[in-house]
């Protein structure tokens, strides 16, 4: 199914693997959409249909007897379910035009099996089968049946909408142009479980067809109805409604996010994340992930709704996808100190550290990204250290990929510097774990330049032991490079570091001179940054006093 989805309009970056979001709700959508696929009515392996049987079934469809129509349609549904060979045989025998004609029947006993037969022929088969079903004129007839007053017909027609649009944006566009959206929204609002479930699945499929169709779903007034459907007694309806809301929020901007939040959806998403509702954890986390992304107002609303403890609890899930979505939502929410402190207080740190030991690489990756955001933004760095976060951060910096993951690399470096500066004890621990040589090796990488320069400055301004550690780690050559960057802030930190080292013991001063700082410092006297000029001049004075 996902191969079919790939041919459609790509989802917004926020729902795929962009830097702001590590994961997409497509996996959840795939799982939910699978609910629409009927199971084998025989409960056994689908039998192979013989050519003679095909002719007999077509003859029954051609008869004037509604009972024979019903029997033939049911048999076709059974024969073609999960069998591409049988689909081909039935279509080749000329069954489709007859099935399409029977969709005009006024008998429920005929309509239901005929719709199911069309669904089975179109769904999960070849493109040729699908095109044949569309060419038979089934789509307009299916949409018209969404208006039916006969019990059960609307549900099967909605299932047909889902089946007939899953591999074609063109069909999705056609269904919408035929007026399906208000009919599906009305079904979803009906309060009847069968109608809710099938209309939710159909809307989900249409939402994933294109950005334009998502906008049309919003314009049709679907958002408040989808939000209300989060309260449904059907987990399938809840999941489909939640993932549809996530798709709408992903590229709808703040207006869409605000509209979803205004419905009171956050409260019900909290209910769906409760421990007793594991079936809906994935979908609920998916919505929070998209609502939080790129909107401070949405983030504030999420924090105010008091759903964070439930979100943090999802990090304990046995479902790795749920863990990944929860970690991603936490990473996005942790972009401010206030939010990060709330998340840390909710107990996220030890859970994220535990996820870093998971067997699945994607779980480790999402946990690491969330962890470094928390560690670099929160004020409760003692909690990070107590949870064993220091060796984790050192390991993450050692394996950093500054070109591929610049943001994560920068936040990891900043987190380590922040922890180091909390106390000399932390600084000693960071030095003891071999962190300084890692900074030296990465210092000239753009994401690490500022943290490396700042750490060097603080080491140089510290004790003799800290200065010696800086030199032993190879940070002096790194400082030479940092002085020559185009970033005046980096230069400011680096010149302060050199100034402090130049004012130190003779052995330290000699090491600075030996590396060749003097010519570079003289060049910086012409810097447009007055701080860089001042610190460079002072460093030169210290270095040349005894020469």
Coordinates of C-alpha atoms in Angstrom, one line a residue:
X1 CA 0.0 0.0 0.0
X2 CA 2.8 2.4 0.8
X3 CA 4.2 1.8 -2.7
X4 CA 0.9 3.0 -4.1
X5 CA 0.9 6.0 -1.8
X6 CA 4.4 7.0 -3.1
X7 CA 2.8 7.9 -6.4
X8 CA 0.6 10.5 -4.8
X9 CA 1.4 14.0 -3.8
X10 CA 4.2 13.8 -1.1
X11 CA 3.1 14.7 2.4
X12 CA 4.4 17.9 3.9
X13 CA 8.0 17.7 5.2
X14 CA 6.8 17.8 8.7
X15 CA 5.0 14.4 8.2
X16 CA 8.1 12.9 6.6
X17 CA 11.7 12.6 7.6
X18 CA 12.7 16.3 7.6
X19 CA 15.1 17.7 10.2
X20 CA 12.2 19.1 12.2
X21 CA 10.5 15.8 12.3
X22 CA 12.1 12.4 12.5
X23 CA 9.2 10.3 11.6
X24 CA 5.9 10.4 9.6
X25 CA 2.4 9.3 10.5
X26 CA 2.3 7.2 7.3
X27 CA 3.1 4.0 9.2
X28 CA 0.0 4.7 11.4
X29 CA -2.0 5.5 8.4
X30 CA -1.0 2.2 6.7
X31 CA -2.0 0.3 9.8
X32 CA -5.3 2.1 10.1
X33 CA -6.1 1.8 6.4
X34 CA -5.5 -2.0 6.6
X35 CA -8.7 -2.1 8.7
X36 CA -10.7 -1.3 5.5
X37 CA -9.6 -4.5 3.8
X38 CA -12.2 -7.2 4.2
X39 CA -11.1 -10.5 5.6
X40 CA -11.6 -13.8 3.8
X41 CA -15.2 -14.7 4.4
X42 CA -14.3 -18.4 4.3
X43 CA -11.6 -18.0 6.9
X44 CA -9.4 -20.1 4.7
X45 CA -7.0 -19.7 1.8
X46 CA -8.8 -18.1 -1.2
X47 CA -9.8 -20.8 -3.7
X48 CA -8.7 -20.5 -7.4
X49 CA -11.6 -19.7 -9.7
X50 CA -11.8 -21.8 -12.9
X51 CA -12.6 -20.2 -16.3
X52 CA -15.9 -22.1 -16.3
X53 CA -16.8 -20.8 -12.9
X54 CA -16.1 -17.2 -14.2
X55 CA -18.6 -17.7 -17.0
X56 CA -21.1 -19.1 -14.6
X57 CA -20.8 -16.1 -12.3
X58 CA -21.1 -13.6 -15.2
X59 CA -24.2 -15.5 -16.3
X60 CA -25.7 -15.1 -12.9
X61 CA -24.9 -11.3 -12.9
X62 CA -26.7 -11.1 -16.3
X63 CA -29.8 -12.8 -15.0
X64 CA -33.0 -11.0 -13.9
X65 CA -33.0 -12.7 -10.5
X66 CA -31.8 -10.6 -7.6
X67 CA -31.0 -13.7 -5.6
X68 CA -28.6 -14.8 -8.3
X69 CA -27.1 -11.3 -8.4
X70 CA -26.5 -11.5 -4.7
X71 CA -25.0 -15.0 -4.8
X72 CA -22.7 -14.2 -7.7
X73 CA -21.4 -10.9 -6.1
X74 CA -20.7 -12.7 -2.8
X75 CA -18.8 -15.5 -4.7
X76 CA -16.8 -12.9 -6.6
X77 CA -15.9 -11.1 -3.3
X78 CA -14.7 -14.4 -1.8
X79 CA -12.8 -15.6 -4.9
X80 CA -10.9 -12.4 -5.6
X81 CA -9.9 -11.6 -2.1
X82 CA -6.1 -11.7 -1.8
X83 CA -5.8 -13.4 -5.3
X84 CA -4.5 -11.4 -8.2
X85 CA -5.0 -14.4 -10.5
X86 CA -8.7 -14.6 -9.6
X87 CA -9.1 -10.8 -10.1
X88 CA -7.7 -11.0 -13.6
X89 CA -10.0 -13.9 -14.5
X90 CA -13.2 -12.3 -13.2
X91 CA -12.5 -9.0 -15.0
X92 CA -11.5 -10.8 -18.2
X93 CA -14.8 -12.6 -18.1
X94 CA -16.7 -9.3 -18.3
X95 CA -18.0 -9.0 -14.8
X96 CA -17.3 -5.3 -14.2
X97 CA -19.9 -3.7 -16.4
X98 CA -22.5 -6.0 -14.9
X99 CA -21.4 -5.2 -11.4
X100 CA -21.5 -1.5 -12.1
X101 CA -25.0 -1.7 -13.5
X102 CA -26.2 -3.6 -10.4
X103 CA -25.0 -0.6 -8.3
X104 CA -28.3 1.0 -9.5
X105 CA -30.3 -1.6 -7.7
X106 CA -32.7 -0.5 -5.0
X107 CA -32.3 -3.8 -3.0
X108 CA -29.9 -3.7 0.0
X109 CA -29.4 -7.5 -0.4
X110 CA -27.8 -6.8 -3.9
X111 CA -26.1 -3.5 -3.3
X112 CA -24.0 -4.7 -0.3
X113 CA -22.4 -7.7 -2.0
X114 CA -21.9 -5.9 -5.3
X115 CA -20.1 -3.0 -3.5
X116 CA -17.9 -5.5 -1.7
X117 CA -17.1 -7.3 -4.9
X118 CA -16.1 -4.0 -6.5
X119 CA -14.0 -3.1 -3.5
X120 CA -12.2 -6.5 -3.6
X121 CA -11.5 -6.1 -7.3
X122 CA -10.0 -2.6 -6.9
X123 CA -8.2 -2.9 -3.7
X124 CA -4.7 -4.3 -3.2
X125 CA -4.5 -5.5 -6.8
X126 CA -2.8 -4.5 -10.0
X127 CA -3.0 -1.1 -11.6
X128 CA -4.8 -2.7 -14.5
X129 CA -7.5 -4.1 -12.3
X130 CA -7.9 -0.8 -10.6
X131 CA -8.1 1.1 -13.9
X132 CA -10.7 -1.4 -15.2
X133 CA -13.0 -0.8 -12.2
X134 CA -12.8 3.0 -12.7
X135 CA -13.4 2.7 -16.4
X136 CA -16.6 0.8 -15.7
X137 CA -18.1 3.9 -14.2
X138 CA -18.1 2.7 -10.6
X139 CA -17.0 6.0 -8.9
X140 CA -20.1 8.2 -9.6
X141 CA -22.4 5.3 -8.6
X142 CA -20.5 4.8 -5.3
X143 CA -20.7 8.4 -4.4
X144 CA -24.4 8.5 -5.1
X145 CA -24.8 5.6 -2.7
X146 CA -23.3 7.7 0.1
X147 CA -26.7 9.4 0.0
X148 CA -28.6 6.1 0.4
X149 CA -31.1 5.7 3.2
X150 CA -30.9 1.9 3.2
X151 CA -29.2 0.5 6.3
X152 CA -25.6 -0.6 5.7
X153 CA -25.2 0.8 2.2
X154 CA -23.5 4.0 3.2
X155 CA -20.9 2.1 5.2
X156 CA -20.0 -0.1 2.3
X157 CA -20.0 2.8 -0.1
X158 CA -17.6 4.7 2.1
X159 CA -15.4 1.6 2.2
X160 CA -15.5 1.7 -1.6
X161 CA -14.4 5.3 -1.6
X162 CA -11.4 4.3 0.5
X163 CA -10.6 1.3 -1.8
X164 CA -11.1 3.3 -5.1
X165 CA -8.9 6.3 -4.1
X166 CA -6.0 4.5 -2.4
X167 CA -3.8 4.4 -5.5
X168 CA -4.9 7.4 -7.5
X169 CA -5.0 11.1 -6.8
X170 CA -7.1 11.4 -9.9
X171 CA -9.8 9.2 -8.4
X172 CA -9.6 11.1 -5.1
X173 CA -10.0 14.4 -7.0
X174 CA -13.0 12.9 -8.9
X175 CA -14.7 11.6 -5.7
X176 CA -14.4 15.0 -4.1
X177 CA -15.7 16.8 -7.2
X178 CA -18.7 14.4 -7.2
X179 CA -19.6 15.8 -3.8
X180 CA -18.3 13.1 -1.5
X181 CA -16.8 15.3 1.2
X182 CA -20.0 16.7 2.9
X183 CA -21.6 13.2 2.7
X184 CA -18.6 11.6 4.5
X185 CA -18.5 14.4 7.1
X186 CA -22.2 13.9 7.7
X187 CA -21.7 10.2 8.1
X188 CA -18.8 10.8 10.6
X189 CA -21.1 13.1 12.6
X190 CA -23.9 10.6 12.7
X191 CA -22.9 8.9 15.9
X192 CA -23.4 5.5 14.3
X193 CA -20.3 3.4 14.8
X194 CA -20.3 1.7 11.4
X195 CA -20.8 4.9 9.5
X196 CA -18.2 6.7 11.7
X197 CA -15.5 4.0 11.1
X198 CA -15.9 3.7 7.3
X199 CA -16.3 7.5 6.7
X200 CA -13.2 8.2 8.9
X201 CA -11.1 5.7 6.9
X202 CA -12.4 7.3 3.6
X203 CA -11.5 10.8 4.8
X204 CA -8.1 9.5 5.9
X205 CA -7.4 8.2 2.4
X206 CA -8.6 11.4 0.8
X207 CA -6.4 13.5 3.2
X208 CA -3.3 11.6 2.1
X209 CA -4.0 12.1 -1.6
X210 CA -2.8 15.8 -2.0
X211 CA -2.4 19.1 -0.2
X212 CA -5.2 20.6 -2.2
X213 CA -7.6 17.8 -1.0
X214 CA -6.5 18.4 2.6
X215 CA -7.5 22.0 2.2
X216 CA -10.9 20.9 0.8
X217 CA -11.5 18.6 3.7
X218 CA -10.8 21.5 6.1
X219 CA -13.2 23.8 4.0
X220 CA -15.9 21.1 4.2
X221 CA -16.0 21.6 8.0
X222 CA -14.4 18.3 8.8
X223 CA -12.1 19.4 11.6
X224 CA -14.6 19.8 14.5
X225 CA -16.3 16.5 13.4
X226 CA -12.9 14.7 13.3
X227 CA -12.1 16.1 16.8
X228 CA -15.5 14.9 18.1
X229 CA -14.7 11.5 16.6
X230 CA -11.7 11.2 19.0
X231 CA -14.4 10.4 21.6
X232 CA -15.8 7.5 19.5
X233 CA -16.3 4.1 21.1
X234 CA -14.4 2.6 18.1
X235 CA -10.6 2.6 18.3
X236 CA -10.5 2.3 14.5
X237 CA -12.5 5.5 14.2
X238 CA -10.4 7.3 16.8
X239 CA -7.1 6.3 15.0
X240 CA -8.3 7.3 11.6
X241 CA -9.7 10.6 12.8
X242 CA -6.4 11.4 14.7
X243 CA -4.1 10.6 11.8
X244 CA -6.4 12.7 9.4
X245 CA -6.1 15.6 11.8
X246 CA -2.3 15.1 11.9
X247 CA -2.2 15.2 8.1
X248 CA -4.3 18.4 8.0
X249 CA -2.2 20.0 10.7
X250 CA 1.1 19.2 9.0
X251 CA 0.7 21.6 6.1
X252 CA -2.2 23.7 7.2
X253 CA -0.1 26.3 9.1
X254 CA -1.0 27.9 12.3
X255 CA -4.6 28.5 11.2
X256 CA -5.2 24.8 10.9
X257 CA -3.4 24.0 14.2
X258 CA -5.4 26.7 16.0
X259 CA -8.6 25.3 14.5
X260 CA -7.8 21.8 15.8
X261 CA -6.8 23.0 19.2
X262 CA -10.0 25.2 19.4
X263 CA -12.1 22.1 19.2
X264 CA -10.8 20.8 22.5
X265 CA -9.0 18.0 20.8
X266 CA -6.0 18.1 23.1
X267 CA -8.1 16.8 26.0
X268 CA -9.3 13.8 24.0
X269 CA -5.8 13.2 22.7
X270 CA -4.8 12.9 26.3
X271 CA -7.5 10.3 26.8
X272 CA -6.2 8.4 23.8
X273 CA -2.7 8.4 25.4
X274 CA -4.0 6.9 28.7
X275 CA -2.3 3.6 29.7
X276 CA -5.6 1.7 29.2
X277 CA -5.8 2.8 25.5
X278 CA -2.7 1.3 23.9
X279 CA -4.4 0.9 20.5
X280 CA -4.6 4.7 20.1
X281 CA -1.2 5.7 21.5
X282 CA 0.4 5.9 18.1
X283 CA -2.2 8.1 16.5
X284 CA -2.5 10.4 19.4
X285 CA 1.3 10.9 19.5
X286 CA 1.2 11.5 15.8
X287 CA -1.2 14.4 16.2
X288 CA 0.7 16.0 19.1
X289 CA 3.9 15.7 17.0
X290 CA 2.4 17.7 14.1
X291 CA 0.6 20.3 16.3
X292 CA 3.8 21.1 18.2
X293 CA 5.9 21.5 15.1
X294 CA 6.7 25.1 14.2
X295 CA 4.1 26.8 16.3
X296 CA 4.8 28.4 19.7
X297 CA 1.1 28.9 20.2
X298 CA 0.4 25.2 19.7
X299 CA 3.2 24.3 22.0
X300 CA 1.9 26.6 24.7
X301 CA -1.6 25.0 24.3
X302 CA -0.1 21.5 24.6
X303 CA 1.8 22.4 27.8
X304 CA -1.4 24.1 29.2
X305 CA -3.5 21.1 28.4
X306 CA -1.4 19.0 30.9
X307 CA -0.9 16.1 28.4
X308 CA 2.9 16.1 28.8
X309 CA 3.0 13.5 31.6
X310 CA 1.0 11.2 29.3
X311 CA 3.2 11.9 26.4
X312 CA 6.3 11.2 28.5
X313 CA 4.7 7.9 29.6
X314 CA 4.6 6.8 26.0
X315 CA 8.4 6.5 26.1
X316 CA 7.8 3.3 28.1
X317 CA 5.7 1.8 25.3
X318 CA 6.4 -1.7 24.0
X319 CA 5.6 -0.3 20.5
X320 CA 8.8 1.2 19.0
X321 CA 6.8 3.5 16.6
X322 CA 4.9 5.0 19.6
X323 CA 8.2 5.6 21.4
X324 CA 9.6 7.3 18.3
X325 CA 6.6 9.6 17.9
X326 CA 6.6 10.5 21.6
X327 CA 10.4 11.2 21.5
X328 CA 10.0 13.4 18.4
X329 CA 7.1 15.4 20.0
X330 CA 9.2 15.9 23.1
X331 CA 12.2 17.0 21.0
X332 CA 10.0 19.7 19.4
X333 CA 8.5 20.8 22.6
X334 CA 11.9 21.1 24.3
X335 CA 13.0 24.0 22.2
X336 CA 12.5 26.4 25.1
X337 CA 13.8 26.3 28.7
X338 CA 10.4 26.5 30.2
X339 CA 9.0 23.6 28.2
X340 CA 12.2 21.6 28.7
X341 CA 12.0 22.0 32.5
X342 CA 8.4 20.8 32.5
X343 CA 9.4 17.7 30.4
X344 CA 12.3 16.9 32.7
X345 CA 10.1 17.2 35.7
X346 CA 7.7 14.7 34.1
X347 CA 10.5 12.1 34.2
X348 CA 11.5 12.0 30.5
X349 CA 15.3 12.0 31.1
X350 CA 15.8 8.4 32.4
X351 CA 13.3 7.0 29.9
X352 CA 15.2 8.6 27.0
X353 CA 18.5 7.3 28.4
X354 CA 16.9 3.9 28.5
X355 CA 15.7 4.2 24.8
X356 CA 19.3 4.9 23.8
X357 CA 20.0 1.2 24.6
X358 CA 17.2 -0.1 22.3
X359 CA 17.9 -2.6 19.6
X360 CA 16.2 -0.5 16.9
X361 CA 18.4 2.2 15.5
X362 CA 15.5 4.6 14.7
X363 CA 14.4 4.4 18.4
X364 CA 18.0 5.3 19.5
X365 CA 18.2 8.2 17.0
X366 CA 14.9 9.8 18.0
X367 CA 15.7 9.4 21.7
X368 CA 19.1 10.9 21.2
X369 CA 17.7 13.9 19.4
X370 CA 15.1 14.5 22.2
X371 CA 17.7 14.0 24.9
X372 CA 20.2 16.5 23.5
X373 CA 17.4 19.1 23.2
X374 CA 16.4 18.6 26.8
X375 CA 20.0 18.6 28.0
X376 CA 20.9 21.8 26.2
X377 CA 17.7 23.8 27.1
X378 CA 16.7 22.7 30.6
X379 CA 18.0 24.4 33.7
X380 CA 17.9 21.1 35.7
X381 CA 21.2 19.8 34.4
X382 CA 21.8 17.9 37.7
X383 CA 18.9 15.6 36.6
X384 CA 20.7 14.9 33.3
X385 CA 23.9 14.0 35.2
X386 CA 22.1 11.9 37.8
X387 CA 20.4 9.9 35.1
X388 CA 23.7 8.9 33.5
X389 CA 23.4 11.5 30.8
X390 CA 27.0 12.7 30.8
X391 CA 28.6 9.5 29.2
X392 CA 25.6 9.4 26.8
X393 CA 26.3 13.0 25.6
X394 CA 30.0 12.3 25.3
X395 CA 29.3 9.2 23.2
X396 CA 26.8 11.2 21.0
X397 CA 29.4 13.9 20.4
X398 CA 32.1 11.3 19.5
X399 CA 29.8 9.8 16.9
X400 CA 28.4 13.1 15.7
X401 CA 27.9 13.8 12.0
X402 CA 28.1 17.6 11.8
X403 CA 27.4 17.7 8.1
X404 CA 24.4 15.4 8.1
X405 CA 23.0 16.4 11.5
X406 CA 24.2 19.9 12.2
X407 CA 21.5 20.8 14.6
X408 CA 21.8 17.7 16.8
X409 CA 25.6 18.1 16.8
X410 CA 25.4 21.7 17.9
X411 CA 22.9 20.9 20.7
X412 CA 25.0 18.0 21.9
X413 CA 28.0 20.2 22.2
X414 CA 26.0 23.0 23.9
X415 CA 24.6 20.5 26.4
X416 CA 28.1 19.3 27.4
X417 CA 29.4 22.8 27.7
X418 CA 26.3 23.8 29.8
X419 CA 26.9 20.8 32.2
X420 CA 30.6 21.5 32.4
X421 CA 30.1 25.0 33.5
X422 CA 27.6 24.1 36.3
X423 CA 30.5 23.1 38.6
X424 CA 34.2 22.2 38.6
X425 CA 33.1 18.7 39.5
X426 CA 31.2 18.4 36.3
X427 CA 34.1 20.0 34.4
X428 CA 36.5 17.4 35.9
X429 CA 34.1 14.6 35.0
X430 CA 33.9 15.8 31.4
X431 CA 37.7 16.1 31.1
X432 CA 38.1 12.7 32.6
X433 CA 35.8 11.1 30.0
X434 CA 38.0 12.3 27.2
X435 CA 35.6 15.0 25.9
X436 CA 38.2 17.7 25.2
X437 CA 40.0 15.8 22.3
X438 CA 36.6 15.3 20.7
X439 CA 35.9 19.0 20.9
X440 CA 39.4 19.6 19.4
X441 CA 38.7 17.3 16.5
X442 CA 35.3 18.9 15.7
X443 CA 36.1 22.5 16.6
X444 CA 36.3 23.8 13.1
X445 CA 33.0 22.2 12.1
X446 CA 30.4 25.1 11.9
X447 CA 27.9 23.5 14.4
X448 CA 30.6 23.1 17.0
X449 CA 32.6 26.3 16.5
X450 CA 30.8 28.5 19.0
X451 CA 30.5 25.8 21.8
X452 CA 34.2 24.8 21.3
X453 CA 35.3 28.4 21.5
X454 CA 33.2 29.1 24.6
X455 CA 34.4 25.9 26.3
X456 CA 38.0 26.8 25.5
X457 CA 37.5 30.3 26.9
X458 CA 36.1 29.0 30.2
X459 CA 38.9 26.4 30.5
X460 CA 41.5 29.1 29.9
X461 CA 39.9 31.4 32.5
X462 CA 39.9 28.5 35.0
X463 CA 42.5 26.7 37.0
X464 CA 46.0 25.8 36.0
X465 CA 44.8 22.2 35.7
X466 CA 42.1 23.3 33.3
X467 CA 44.6 25.2 31.1
X468 CA 46.9 22.2 31.0
X469 CA 43.9 20.0 30.0
X470 CA 43.1 22.4 27.2
X471 CA 46.7 22.2 25.9
X472 CA 47.0 18.4 26.3
X473 CA 43.7 17.9 24.4
X474 CA 45.0 19.7 21.3
X475 CA 42.7 22.7 21.6
X476 CA 45.4 25.2 20.9
X477 CA 45.6 24.4 17.1
X478 CA 41.8 24.4 17.1
X479 CA 41.8 27.9 18.6
X480 CA 44.1 29.0 15.8
X481 CA 41.5 28.0 13.3
X482 CA 38.6 29.5 15.4
X483 CA 40.4 32.9 15.4
X484 CA 40.3 32.8 11.6
X485 CA 36.6 32.0 11.2
X486 CA 34.2 34.7 9.8
X487 CA 32.0 34.5 12.9
X488 CA 32.9 37.5 15.2
X489 CA 31.2 35.8 18.2
X490 CA 33.5 32.8 17.8
X491 CA 36.4 35.1 17.4
X492 CA 35.4 37.0 20.6
X493 CA 35.4 33.7 22.6
X494 CA 38.6 32.5 21.1
X495 CA 40.5 35.8 21.7
X496 CA 39.4 35.8 25.3
X497 CA 40.7 32.2 25.6
X498 CA 44.1 33.2 24.1
X499 CA 44.3 36.3 26.3
X500 CA 43.8 34.2 29.4
X501 CA 46.3 31.6 28.4
X502 CA 48.9 34.3 27.5
X503 CA 48.5 35.7 31.0
X504 CA 49.2 32.3 32.5
X505 CA 52.3 30.6 33.6
X506 CA 55.4 30.8 31.3
X507 CA 55.0 27.2 30.2
X508 CA 51.5 27.9 29.0
X509 CA 52.5 31.2 27.4
X510 CA 55.3 29.4 25.6
X511 CA 52.9 26.8 24.3
X512 CA 50.7 29.6 22.9
X513 CA 53.6 31.3 21.2
X514 CA 54.8 28.0 19.7
X515 CA 51.5 27.4 18.0
X516 CA 51.8 30.7 16.1
X517 CA 49.1 32.9 17.5
X518 CA 50.9 36.2 17.2
X519 CA 50.5 36.9 13.5
X520 CA 46.8 36.0 13.7
X521 CA 46.3 38.2 16.7
X522 CA 48.0 41.2 15.0
X523 CA 45.6 40.7 12.0
X524 CA 42.6 40.8 14.4
X525 CA 43.6 44.3 15.6
X526 CA 41.7 45.5 12.5
X527 CA 38.6 43.5 13.3
X528 CA 35.3 45.4 13.2
X529 CA 34.4 43.8 16.5
X530 CA 35.8 46.0 19.3
X531 CA 35.9 43.1 21.8
X532 CA 38.0 41.1 19.4
X533 CA 40.4 44.1 19.0
X534 CA 40.6 44.6 22.7
X535 CA 41.3 41.0 23.6
X536 CA 43.8 40.5 20.7
X537 CA 45.7 43.6 21.8
X538 CA 45.8 42.4 25.4
X539 CA 47.0 38.9 24.4
X540 CA 49.7 40.4 22.2
X541 CA 50.9 42.5 25.2
X542 CA 51.1 39.4 27.4
X543 CA 52.8 37.3 24.8
X544 CA 55.5 39.9 24.0
X545 CA 56.2 41.3 27.4
X546 CA 59.1 38.9 28.1
X547 CA 60.3 38.6 24.5

